[in-house]
Amino acid sequence: MQDKNQEYENPIIVFLWNAEKDWPVEFVSDNIQQFGYNADDFISGGKTYAQIIHPHDIDEVRENIHRICKKGIKEYTHRYRILTADDEERWVLEKTLVERDIEDEPCHFQGFVMDITGQMDSEEMSVDMISTKSPVVAFVWKVEKGWPVEYVSDEIEKYGYTTEEFLSGNLNYGDIIHKDDLKRVEDELSRRCREGYNDFYQEYRIYTKEGQIRKVAERTLIIRDENGNPSKYQGIIEDL
């Protein structure tokens, strides 16, 4: 269930792919519409993610993902082209976390895709010169009080923190949310989980490690277990 009344202007598209042939899509955020597609086209199984990757790039993407999974790499960043619904060529940056089952086999890919065509269009800039650094920070939070962090991307350093501070359990995500915003964020998340939503968008303030206050936008996917109960939260935050 998605909130159709919420307008999302965020260019970052959130995905949850199955680790199967052609990467069937379990979830994609509504702003996939920027490429001319409807989220339901993917979630219903009518279209897989592989079908929109440029035919000149699909073999390389497949080989890279096979290598990553075989080597046990936990996260990866790719640049490649996709085709919009109108067959327009767009360059994208994909940053993804590999989720593994109890037998340590890949079961899902949790990631986000952003359009970097504007950078690639520069005549003075080659593919290798495009930064793989993202303007957003990717998180996976546990469904526990304070939101312990299961994964956070290196971009968290722009707020002064290290990934180790969160992954060690010494710092929870809730610890850096502004104290005047924390209850509102908690209440909204609880409501979304209770009412069966799959994703949500919020704006609030966080503290940097140096004590500065930054306003951020969060876009989060609620991952549910076989009984429909939230099992983890996958999200991204970016400065406003």
CSV table of N, CA, C and O in Angstrom, one decimal, residues 36 41 55 63 83 95 110 112 154 211:
chain,number,residue,atom,x,y,z
A,36,GLY,N,9.0,7.0,-17.2
A,36,GLY,CA,7.8,6.7,-18.0
A,36,GLY,C,7.1,5.4,-17.6
A,36,GLY,O,6.2,5.0,-18.3
A,41,ASP,N,3.6,-1.9,-13.0
A,41,ASP,CA,4.1,-2.8,-14.1
A,41,ASP,C,5.2,-3.7,-13.6
A,41,ASP,O,5.3,-4.9,-14.1
A,55,PRO,N,20.4,-2.8,-24.0
A,55,PRO,CA,20.9,-4.1,-24.5
A,55,PRO,C,22.4,-4.2,-24.7
A,55,PRO,O,23.0,-5.2,-24.6
A,63,GLU,N,27.4,-9.9,-15.6
A,63,GLU,CA,28.7,-10.4,-15.2
A,63,GLU,C,29.1,-9.8,-13.9
A,63,GLU,O,29.7,-10.5,-13.0
A,83,LEU,N,16.7,2.1,-20.7
A,83,LEU,CA,15.8,2.7,-21.7
A,83,LEU,C,14.5,3.1,-21.0
A,83,LEU,O,14.0,2.3,-20.2
A,95,LYS,N,23.3,1.9,-6.5
A,95,LYS,CA,24.0,1.5,-5.3
A,95,LYS,C,23.1,0.5,-4.6
A,95,LYS,O,22.0,0.8,-4.2
A,110,GLN,N,18.8,-4.9,-2.4
A,110,GLN,CA,18.1,-3.7,-1.9
A,110,GLN,C,18.9,-2.5,-2.3
A,110,GLN,O,20.1,-2.3,-1.9
A,112,PHE,N,19.1,1.6,-4.7
A,112,PHE,CA,18.5,2.8,-5.3
A,112,PHE,C,19.2,3.1,-6.6
A,112,PHE,O,20.4,2.8,-6.8
A,154,ASP,N,28.9,4.6,3.1
A,154,ASP,CA,30.1,5.5,3.5
A,154,ASP,C,29.7,7.0,3.5
A,154,ASP,O,30.4,7.8,4.2
A,211,GLY,N,27.4,18.5,16.2
A,211,GLY,CA,26.3,19.2,16.9
A,211,GLY,C,25.5,20.2,16.0
A,211,GLY,O,24.6,20.9,16.5
